[in-house]
């Protein structure tokens, strides 16, 4: 680790570096390594796309700032939601989220004077996947940004300190730098966030409902000591209403699906047999506390063929 820091120090000298933080393990460890090497020459940008978990933007920002990182939070929620209005196709939603992210990031990176480098938390499996699928990460960015040429930050030199590491090695590097288990043990979370867990079109109200449901599920997993035994967990808001009864009233409200999987790399996954009393309590909590939801189901499908995300 010390030799990596020394190498980065020598490579970057007194140059400025910009990095997009996602709150995930990879970009966090990359940021800490670079921070060790070049301190405040590292400028981190954390964009709120409005599709993060409940309170995640504020909590993650506070956590990073508390650790001395030079990080700017940009709340672009309204811009993302506006761009997504009325769109229900999963791939189109991904493209819109990717495009708006690039626009927001580019605007922010341009505010930093004399920046020379773009840092990325790319890890080895990302390199393999993107080479075989799309011809490299820049191809993905380019396909998102097909009007008006390349964004300015794409003209920067690229530094990827984790490029040769697998996920467990990234976690080990983070641990050796004294990063908290809370950051290092975080479940993977997709870039498009809740945008691909709200099936169909996205509205602010649907985001609010799903954030509440997700928070009850994830906090419950933590309280019951189950979180660290699971690769990834989350909730999906389904595009169906179903009938329920509440006192003498008939309701016609939303259904949510909970999913928790075990995996080593996300390529294959098995559903987790969560304790029934946990599922029972979580379901009751969700239905009692989240207005607009009257039914909870648990996903018992493994991958393949059922992908981890529903979209
Ligand atoms: P699937 O749903 O393909 O997911 O079984 C495998 C892993 O990839 C994550 N995932 C994404 N991550 N952008 C991302 O950054 C995406 O569009 C995306 N789609 C899926 C998923 O959360 C799981 O960890």
mmCIF file of C-alpha atoms and ligand atoms in Angstrom:
data_model
loop_
_atom_site.group_PDB
_atom_site.id
_atom_site.type_symbol
_atom_site.label_atom_id
_atom_site.label_comp_id
_atom_site.label_asym_id
_atom_site.label_seq_id
_atom_site.Cartn_x
_atom_site.Cartn_y
_atom_site.Cartn_z
ATOM 1 C CA UNK A 1 0.000 0.000 0.000
ATOM 2 C CA UNK A 2 2.807 2.423 0.930
ATOM 3 C CA UNK A 3 4.501 1.808 -2.410
ATOM 4 C CA UNK A 4 1.198 2.563 -4.227
ATOM 5 C CA UNK A 5 0.919 5.859 -2.341
ATOM 6 C CA UNK A 6 4.549 6.725 -3.148
ATOM 7 C CA UNK A 7 3.976 5.844 -6.795
ATOM 8 C CA UNK A 8 0.860 8.049 -6.970
ATOM 9 C CA UNK A 9 2.708 10.896 -5.282
ATOM 10 C CA UNK A 10 5.486 10.733 -7.830
ATOM 11 C CA UNK A 11 3.123 10.365 -10.792
ATOM 12 C CA UNK A 12 0.825 13.242 -9.820
ATOM 13 C CA UNK A 13 3.343 15.697 -8.327
ATOM 14 C CA UNK A 14 1.548 18.956 -7.593
ATOM 15 C CA UNK A 15 -1.230 18.278 -10.158
ATOM 16 C CA UNK A 16 -4.906 18.547 -9.324
ATOM 17 C CA UNK A 17 -7.138 15.478 -9.584
ATOM 18 C CA UNK A 18 -10.925 15.248 -9.785
ATOM 19 C CA UNK A 19 -12.815 12.118 -8.702
ATOM 20 C CA UNK A 20 -16.510 11.226 -8.707
ATOM 21 C CA UNK A 21 -17.478 9.591 -5.421
ATOM 22 C CA UNK A 22 -20.454 7.233 -5.444
ATOM 23 C CA UNK A 23 -20.481 6.299 -1.766
ATOM 24 C CA UNK A 24 -19.495 2.753 -2.778
ATOM 25 C CA UNK A 25 -16.417 0.824 -1.690
ATOM 26 C CA UNK A 26 -14.330 1.242 -4.866
ATOM 27 C CA UNK A 27 -14.538 4.997 -5.315
ATOM 28 C CA UNK A 28 -14.105 5.483 -1.550
ATOM 29 C CA UNK A 29 -10.905 3.418 -1.376
ATOM 30 C CA UNK A 30 -9.574 5.145 -4.514
ATOM 31 C CA UNK A 31 -10.284 8.510 -2.900
ATOM 32 C CA UNK A 32 -8.537 7.565 0.349
ATOM 33 C CA UNK A 33 -5.451 6.282 -1.476
ATOM 34 C CA UNK A 34 -5.222 9.478 -3.498
ATOM 35 C CA UNK A 35 -5.885 11.588 -0.441
ATOM 36 C CA UNK A 36 -2.967 9.898 1.310
ATOM 37 C CA UNK A 37 -0.774 10.639 -1.686
ATOM 38 C CA UNK A 38 -1.766 14.204 -2.625
ATOM 39 C CA UNK A 39 -4.052 15.541 0.156
ATOM 40 C CA UNK A 40 -6.097 18.562 -0.837
ATOM 41 C CA UNK A 41 -4.967 18.409 -4.488
ATOM 42 C CA UNK A 42 -7.701 15.747 -4.733
ATOM 43 C CA UNK A 43 -11.139 17.228 -5.440
ATOM 44 C CA UNK A 44 -14.007 14.783 -4.942
ATOM 45 C CA UNK A 45 -17.488 15.362 -6.330
ATOM 46 C CA UNK A 46 -20.470 13.477 -4.932
ATOM 47 C CA UNK A 47 -23.609 13.890 -7.018
ATOM 48 C CA UNK A 48 -27.068 13.304 -5.577
ATOM 49 C CA UNK A 49 -29.107 11.957 -8.487
ATOM 50 C CA UNK A 50 -32.227 11.834 -6.306
ATOM 51 C CA UNK A 51 -32.183 8.030 -6.575
ATOM 52 C CA UNK A 52 -29.965 7.252 -3.607
ATOM 53 C CA UNK A 53 -31.071 5.468 -0.447
ATOM 54 C CA UNK A 54 -32.916 7.443 2.234
ATOM 55 C CA UNK A 55 -30.620 10.136 3.776
ATOM 56 C CA UNK A 56 -27.619 8.607 1.997
ATOM 57 C CA UNK A 57 -26.463 11.839 0.388
ATOM 58 C CA UNK A 58 -26.241 13.717 3.682
ATOM 59 C CA UNK A 59 -24.794 10.792 5.644
ATOM 60 C CA UNK A 60 -22.109 9.866 3.141
ATOM 61 C CA UNK A 61 -21.099 13.478 2.615
ATOM 62 C CA UNK A 62 -20.779 14.044 6.349
ATOM 63 C CA UNK A 63 -18.784 10.864 6.747
ATOM 64 C CA UNK A 64 -16.269 11.826 4.042
ATOM 65 C CA UNK A 65 -15.949 15.426 5.149
ATOM 66 C CA UNK A 66 -15.387 14.218 8.714
ATOM 67 C CA UNK A 67 -12.478 12.136 7.445
ATOM 68 C CA UNK A 68 -10.757 15.156 5.950
ATOM 69 C CA UNK A 69 -11.553 14.513 2.294
ATOM 70 C CA UNK A 70 -11.940 17.522 0.025
ATOM 71 C CA UNK A 71 -15.450 16.671 -1.197
ATOM 72 C CA UNK A 72 -18.210 18.729 -2.720
ATOM 73 C CA UNK A 73 -21.787 17.481 -2.651
ATOM 74 C CA UNK A 74 -23.980 18.483 -5.565
ATOM 75 C CA UNK A 75 -27.705 17.975 -5.194
ATOM 76 C CA UNK A 76 -28.971 17.535 -8.747
ATOM 77 C CA UNK A 77 -32.056 15.464 -7.807
ATOM 78 C CA UNK A 78 -34.521 17.785 -9.512
ATOM 79 C CA UNK A 79 -32.514 17.770 -12.752
ATOM 80 C CA UNK A 80 -32.445 13.957 -12.891
ATOM 81 C CA UNK A 81 -36.140 13.583 -12.054
ATOM 82 C CA UNK A 82 -37.088 16.128 -14.699
ATOM 83 C CA UNK A 83 -35.009 14.317 -17.342
ATOM 84 C CA UNK A 84 -36.580 10.978 -16.392
ATOM 85 C CA UNK A 85 -40.176 12.223 -16.485
ATOM 86 C CA UNK A 86 -42.497 9.785 -18.277
ATOM 87 C CA UNK A 87 -39.716 7.320 -19.253
ATOM 88 C CA UNK A 88 -40.337 3.699 -18.336
ATOM 89 C CA UNK A 89 -37.898 1.747 -20.523
ATOM 90 C CA UNK A 90 -35.085 0.375 -18.303
ATOM 91 C CA UNK A 91 -32.241 0.943 -20.777
ATOM 92 C CA UNK A 92 -33.472 4.435 -21.669
ATOM 93 C CA UNK A 93 -33.693 5.291 -17.971
ATOM 94 C CA UNK A 94 -30.074 4.112 -17.525
ATOM 95 C CA UNK A 95 -28.963 6.229 -20.496
ATOM 96 C CA UNK A 96 -30.726 9.344 -19.184
ATOM 97 C CA UNK A 97 -29.210 8.910 -15.711
ATOM 98 C CA UNK A 98 -25.750 8.375 -17.264
ATOM 99 C CA UNK A 99 -26.080 11.421 -19.519
ATOM 100 C CA UNK A 100 -27.289 13.777 -16.799
ATOM 101 C CA UNK A 101 -24.545 12.529 -14.473
ATOM 102 C CA UNK A 102 -21.935 13.382 -17.072
ATOM 103 C CA UNK A 103 -23.423 16.846 -17.606
ATOM 104 C CA UNK A 104 -23.508 17.602 -13.878
ATOM 105 C CA UNK A 105 -20.032 16.181 -13.300
ATOM 106 C CA UNK A 106 -18.630 18.121 -16.238
ATOM 107 C CA UNK A 107 -20.101 21.401 -14.951
ATOM 108 C CA UNK A 108 -18.587 20.800 -11.520
ATOM 109 C CA UNK A 109 -15.192 19.639 -12.803
ATOM 110 C CA UNK A 110 -15.009 22.821 -14.882
ATOM 111 C CA UNK A 111 -15.300 24.888 -11.714
ATOM 112 C CA UNK A 112 -11.991 23.479 -10.455
ATOM 113 C CA UNK A 113 -9.165 25.531 -11.918
ATOM 114 C CA UNK A 114 -6.256 23.838 -13.662
ATOM 115 C CA UNK A 115 -7.321 20.277 -13.050
ATOM 116 C CA UNK A 116 -5.138 17.754 -14.912
ATOM 117 C CA UNK A 117 -6.359 14.303 -13.946
ATOM 118 C CA UNK A 118 -9.577 12.323 -13.696
ATOM 119 C CA UNK A 119 -9.392 9.562 -11.072
ATOM 120 C CA UNK A 120 -11.640 6.530 -11.274
ATOM 121 C CA UNK A 121 -12.336 3.681 -8.866
ATOM 122 C CA UNK A 122 -12.185 1.111 -11.675
ATOM 123 C CA UNK A 123 -11.299 -2.366 -10.388
ATOM 124 C CA UNK A 124 -10.014 -5.358 -12.334
ATOM 125 C CA UNK A 125 -13.416 -7.055 -12.981
ATOM 126 C CA UNK A 126 -14.692 -3.729 -14.442
ATOM 127 C CA UNK A 127 -11.740 -3.692 -16.829
ATOM 128 C CA UNK A 128 -12.469 -7.214 -18.050
ATOM 129 C CA UNK A 129 -16.223 -6.611 -18.382
ATOM 130 C CA UNK A 130 -15.962 -3.329 -20.204
ATOM 131 C CA UNK A 131 -13.276 -4.533 -22.607
ATOM 132 C CA UNK A 132 -15.348 -7.539 -23.617
ATOM 133 C CA UNK A 133 -18.699 -5.739 -23.705
ATOM 134 C CA UNK A 134 -18.225 -2.186 -24.876
ATOM 135 C CA UNK A 135 -14.586 -1.491 -25.689
ATOM 136 C CA UNK A 136 -13.686 0.261 -22.451
ATOM 137 C CA UNK A 137 -15.247 2.652 -19.971
ATOM 138 C CA UNK A 138 -14.710 5.639 -22.232
ATOM 139 C CA UNK A 139 -16.898 3.959 -24.864
ATOM 140 C CA UNK A 140 -19.724 3.866 -22.320
ATOM 141 C CA UNK A 141 -19.262 7.516 -21.495
ATOM 142 C CA UNK A 142 -19.091 8.405 -25.163
ATOM 143 C CA UNK A 143 -22.307 6.571 -25.949
ATOM 144 C CA UNK A 144 -23.986 8.591 -23.211
ATOM 145 C CA UNK A 145 -22.707 11.827 -24.578
ATOM 146 C CA UNK A 146 -23.466 11.853 -28.245
ATOM 147 C CA UNK A 147 -24.250 15.549 -28.626
ATOM 148 C CA UNK A 148 -21.747 18.349 -28.717
ATOM 149 C CA UNK A 149 -18.547 16.291 -28.549
ATOM 150 C CA UNK A 150 -16.809 14.927 -25.510
ATOM 151 C CA UNK A 151 -17.302 16.492 -22.100
ATOM 152 C CA UNK A 152 -14.254 18.450 -20.936
ATOM 153 C CA UNK A 153 -13.321 16.087 -18.130
ATOM 154 C CA UNK A 154 -12.886 13.311 -20.704
ATOM 155 C CA UNK A 155 -9.891 15.210 -22.040
ATOM 156 C CA UNK A 156 -8.105 14.781 -18.720
ATOM 157 C CA UNK A 157 -5.436 12.187 -18.100
ATOM 158 C CA UNK A 158 -6.863 9.159 -16.277
ATOM 159 C CA UNK A 159 -5.528 7.662 -13.046
ATOM 160 C CA UNK A 160 -7.009 4.379 -11.797
ATOM 161 C CA UNK A 161 -5.205 3.245 -8.646
ATOM 162 C CA UNK A 162 -7.312 0.073 -8.151
ATOM 163 C CA UNK A 163 -7.217 -1.154 -11.711
ATOM 164 C CA UNK A 164 -5.337 -4.370 -10.922
ATOM 165 C CA UNK A 165 -7.289 -5.327 -7.801
ATOM 166 C CA UNK A 166 -10.250 -7.594 -7.110
ATOM 167 C CA UNK A 167 -12.987 -6.504 -4.684
ATOM 168 C CA UNK A 168 -11.607 -8.400 -1.674
ATOM 169 C CA UNK A 169 -8.191 -6.848 -2.306
ATOM 170 C CA UNK A 170 -9.775 -3.385 -2.513
ATOM 171 C CA UNK A 171 -11.391 -3.999 0.883
ATOM 172 C CA UNK A 172 -8.030 -5.126 2.299
ATOM 173 C CA UNK A 173 -6.326 -1.959 1.041
ATOM 174 C CA UNK A 174 -9.096 0.113 2.628
ATOM 175 C CA UNK A 175 -8.733 -1.757 5.913
ATOM 176 C CA UNK A 176 -4.985 -1.238 5.982
ATOM 177 C CA UNK A 177 -5.605 2.525 5.654
ATOM 178 C CA UNK A 178 -7.906 2.394 8.688
ATOM 179 C CA UNK A 179 -11.146 2.960 6.749
ATOM 180 C CA UNK A 180 -14.260 2.120 8.752
ATOM 181 C CA UNK A 181 -15.997 -1.265 8.358
ATOM 182 C CA UNK A 182 -19.156 0.751 7.719
ATOM 183 C CA UNK A 183 -17.729 2.098 4.445
ATOM 184 C CA UNK A 184 -15.871 -1.086 3.473
ATOM 185 C CA UNK A 185 -18.763 -3.434 4.193
ATOM 186 C CA UNK A 186 -21.326 -1.489 2.218
ATOM 187 C CA UNK A 187 -23.391 -3.617 -0.175
ATOM 188 C CA UNK A 188 -22.955 -2.931 -3.893
ATOM 189 C CA UNK A 189 -25.503 -0.403 -5.150
ATOM 190 C CA UNK A 190 -26.109 0.259 -8.859
ATOM 191 C CA UNK A 191 -25.138 3.631 -10.341
ATOM 192 C CA UNK A 192 -28.730 4.294 -11.539
ATOM 193 C CA UNK A 193 -29.802 3.580 -7.952
ATOM 194 C CA UNK A 194 -33.499 3.333 -7.164
ATOM 195 C CA UNK A 195 -34.154 4.376 -10.759
ATOM 196 C CA UNK A 196 -33.903 0.722 -11.824
ATOM 197 C CA UNK A 197 -35.744 -0.536 -8.732
ATOM 198 C CA UNK A 198 -38.842 1.518 -9.495
ATOM 199 C CA UNK A 199 -40.316 -0.532 -12.291
ATOM 200 C CA UNK A 200 -41.757 1.689 -14.969
ATOM 201 C CA UNK A 201 -41.730 5.474 -14.836
ATOM 202 C CA UNK A 202 -40.198 7.388 -11.958
ATOM 203 C CA UNK A 203 -41.863 10.095 -9.876
ATOM 204 C CA UNK A 204 -40.761 11.890 -6.709
ATOM 205 C CA UNK A 205 -43.570 10.166 -4.791
ATOM 206 C CA UNK A 206 -42.454 6.692 -5.938
ATOM 207 C CA UNK A 207 -38.868 7.503 -4.907
ATOM 208 C CA UNK A 208 -40.105 8.567 -1.478
ATOM 209 C CA UNK A 209 -42.105 5.344 -1.023
ATOM 210 C CA UNK A 210 -39.218 3.125 -2.100
ATOM 211 C CA UNK A 211 -36.701 4.994 0.068
ATOM 212 C CA UNK A 212 -38.907 4.382 3.120
ATOM 213 C CA UNK A 213 -39.391 0.689 2.310
ATOM 214 C CA UNK A 214 -35.691 0.163 1.558
ATOM 215 C CA UNK A 215 -34.642 1.887 4.792
ATOM 216 C CA UNK A 216 -36.900 -0.356 6.902
ATOM 217 C CA UNK A 217 -35.521 -3.470 5.165
ATOM 218 C CA UNK A 218 -31.823 -2.495 5.300
ATOM 219 C CA UNK A 219 -31.938 -1.141 8.867
ATOM 220 C CA UNK A 220 -33.741 -4.327 9.905
ATOM 221 C CA UNK A 221 -31.008 -6.469 8.345
ATOM 222 C CA UNK A 222 -28.417 -4.486 10.304
ATOM 223 C CA UNK A 223 -30.346 -4.707 13.574
ATOM 224 C CA UNK A 224 -30.777 -8.464 13.213
ATOM 225 C CA UNK A 225 -27.063 -8.986 12.408
ATOM 226 C CA UNK A 226 -27.901 -10.218 8.899
ATOM 227 C CA UNK A 227 -26.476 -7.382 6.771
ATOM 228 C CA UNK A 228 -22.848 -8.573 6.727
ATOM 229 C CA UNK A 229 -23.849 -12.099 5.718
ATOM 230 C CA UNK A 230 -25.480 -10.854 2.519
ATOM 231 C CA UNK A 231 -23.873 -9.716 -0.752
ATOM 232 C CA UNK A 232 -26.639 -7.307 -1.679
ATOM 233 C CA UNK A 233 -30.191 -6.477 -0.641
ATOM 234 C CA UNK A 234 -32.848 -4.022 -1.684
ATOM 235 C CA UNK A 235 -36.476 -3.386 -2.457
ATOM 236 C CA UNK A 236 -38.301 -2.994 -5.768
ATOM 237 C CA UNK A 237 -41.434 -0.945 -6.275
ATOM 238 C CA UNK A 238 -43.702 -2.898 -8.593
ATOM 239 C CA UNK A 239 -45.959 -1.310 -11.191
ATOM 240 C CA UNK A 240 -49.038 -3.078 -9.856
ATOM 241 C CA UNK A 241 -51.659 -2.160 -7.313
ATOM 242 C CA UNK A 242 -53.433 -4.825 -5.363
ATOM 243 C CA UNK A 243 -56.494 -4.912 -3.182
ATOM 244 C CA UNK A 244 -56.268 -4.834 0.605
ATOM 245 C CA UNK A 245 -58.498 -4.156 3.584
ATOM 246 C CA UNK A 246 -57.881 -1.592 6.278
ATOM 247 C CA UNK A 247 -60.609 -1.637 8.956
ATOM 248 C CA UNK A 248 -63.841 -1.476 6.972
ATOM 249 C CA UNK A 249 -62.148 0.140 3.996
ATOM 250 C CA UNK A 250 -60.986 -1.460 0.810
ATOM 251 C CA UNK A 251 -57.542 -0.259 -0.327
ATOM 252 C CA UNK A 252 -55.922 -0.460 -3.735
ATOM 253 C CA UNK A 253 -52.243 0.226 -3.239
ATOM 254 C CA UNK A 254 -48.688 -0.573 -4.226
ATOM 255 C CA UNK A 255 -46.835 -3.859 -3.904
ATOM 256 C CA UNK A 256 -43.104 -4.050 -3.098
ATOM 257 C CA UNK A 257 -40.691 -6.940 -3.558
ATOM 258 C CA UNK A 258 -37.745 -7.501 -1.234
ATOM 259 C CA UNK A 259 -34.603 -9.193 -2.553
ATOM 260 C CA UNK A 260 -31.487 -10.392 -0.729
ATOM 261 C CA UNK A 261 -28.792 -12.449 -2.435
ATOM 262 C CA UNK A 262 -25.548 -14.239 -1.718
ATOM 263 C CA UNK A 263 -22.863 -13.942 -4.344
ATOM 264 C CA UNK A 264 -19.121 -13.579 -4.794
ATOM 265 C CA UNK A 265 -19.036 -11.347 -7.849
ATOM 266 C CA UNK A 266 -22.640 -10.556 -8.834
ATOM 267 C CA UNK A 267 -22.367 -12.791 -11.920
ATOM 268 C CA UNK A 268 -24.348 -15.580 -10.268
ATOM 269 C CA UNK A 269 -26.424 -15.233 -7.127
ATOM 270 C CA UNK A 270 -28.601 -17.263 -4.765
ATOM 271 C CA UNK A 271 -31.543 -15.870 -2.869
ATOM 272 C CA UNK A 272 -31.007 -15.777 0.874
ATOM 273 C CA UNK A 273 -33.283 -17.815 3.125
ATOM 274 C CA UNK A 274 -33.935 -15.007 5.624
ATOM 275 C CA UNK A 275 -35.471 -15.990 8.991
ATOM 276 C CA UNK A 276 -39.255 -16.062 8.749
ATOM 277 C CA UNK A 277 -39.705 -13.990 11.908
ATOM 278 C CA UNK A 278 -37.491 -11.307 10.373
ATOM 279 C CA UNK A 279 -39.539 -11.330 7.155
ATOM 280 C CA UNK A 280 -42.770 -11.204 9.132
ATOM 281 C CA UNK A 281 -41.649 -8.207 11.213
ATOM 282 C CA UNK A 282 -40.238 -6.381 8.184
ATOM 283 C CA UNK A 283 -43.423 -6.895 6.198
ATOM 284 C CA UNK A 284 -45.577 -5.626 9.091
ATOM 285 C CA UNK A 285 -43.322 -2.602 9.597
ATOM 286 C CA UNK A 286 -43.443 -1.697 5.918
ATOM 287 C CA UNK A 287 -47.207 -2.036 5.607
ATOM 288 C CA UNK A 288 -47.874 -0.175 8.858
ATOM 289 C CA UNK A 289 -45.389 2.635 8.320
ATOM 290 C CA UNK A 290 -45.221 3.308 4.597
ATOM 291 C CA UNK A 291 -48.282 5.018 3.256
ATOM 292 C CA UNK A 292 -49.217 3.720 -0.188
ATOM 293 C CA UNK A 293 -47.968 0.123 0.251
ATOM 294 C CA UNK A 294 -50.342 -2.699 1.220
ATOM 295 C CA UNK A 295 -48.447 -5.813 0.078
ATOM 296 C CA UNK A 296 -44.888 -7.165 0.465
ATOM 297 C CA UNK A 297 -43.452 -10.158 -1.384
ATOM 298 C CA UNK A 298 -40.022 -11.831 -1.099
ATOM 299 C CA UNK A 299 -38.085 -12.749 -4.237
ATOM 300 C CA UNK A 300 -36.975 -16.417 -4.189
ATOM 301 C CA UNK A 301 -35.316 -16.481 -7.614
ATOM 302 C CA UNK A 302 -31.661 -17.201 -8.221
ATOM 303 C CA UNK A 303 -29.381 -15.846 -10.943
ATOM 304 C CA UNK A 304 -29.314 -17.182 -13.591
ATOM 305 C CA UNK A 305 -31.830 -16.617 -14.901
ATOM 306 C CA UNK A 306 -33.224 -13.912 -12.583
ATOM 307 C CA UNK A 307 -30.848 -10.942 -12.470
ATOM 308 C CA UNK A 308 -30.243 -9.262 -9.115
ATOM 309 C CA UNK A 309 -31.957 -6.068 -10.252
ATOM 310 C CA UNK A 310 -35.462 -6.349 -11.677
ATOM 311 C CA UNK A 311 -34.713 -3.948 -14.528
HETATM 312 P P1 LIG B 1 -27.767 -7.864 -12.354
HETATM 313 O O1 LIG B 1 -29.050 -7.156 -12.136
HETATM 314 O O2 LIG B 1 -27.270 -7.756 -13.765
HETATM 315 O O3 LIG B 1 -26.701 -7.088 -11.462
HETATM 316 O O4 LIG B 1 -27.764 -9.282 -11.863
HETATM 317 C C1 LIG B 1 -25.378 -7.512 -11.189
HETATM 318 C C2 LIG B 1 -24.725 -6.431 -10.336
HETATM 319 O O5 LIG B 1 -24.612 -5.224 -11.105
HETATM 320 C C3 LIG B 1 -25.360 -4.172 -10.512
HETATM 321 N N1 LIG B 1 -25.994 -3.410 -11.611
HETATM 322 C C4 LIG B 1 -25.581 -2.201 -12.021
HETATM 323 N N2 LIG B 1 -24.591 -1.420 -11.580
HETATM 324 N N3 LIG B 1 -25.176 0.204 -13.219
HETATM 325 C C5 LIG B 1 -24.409 -0.199 -12.164
HETATM 326 O O6 LIG B 1 -23.514 0.561 -11.749
HETATM 327 C C6 LIG B 1 -26.191 -0.545 -13.710
HETATM 328 O O7 LIG B 1 -26.869 -0.136 -14.655
HETATM 329 C C7 LIG B 1 -26.398 -1.814 -13.084
HETATM 330 N N4 LIG B 1 -27.292 -2.811 -13.302
HETATM 331 C C8 LIG B 1 -27.019 -3.781 -12.396
HETATM 332 C C9 LIG B 1 -26.349 -4.852 -9.592
HETATM 333 O O8 LIG B 1 -26.764 -3.982 -8.538
HETATM 334 C C10 LIG B 1 -25.552 -6.043 -9.111
HETATM 335 O O9 LIG B 1 -24.655 -5.685 -8.072
#
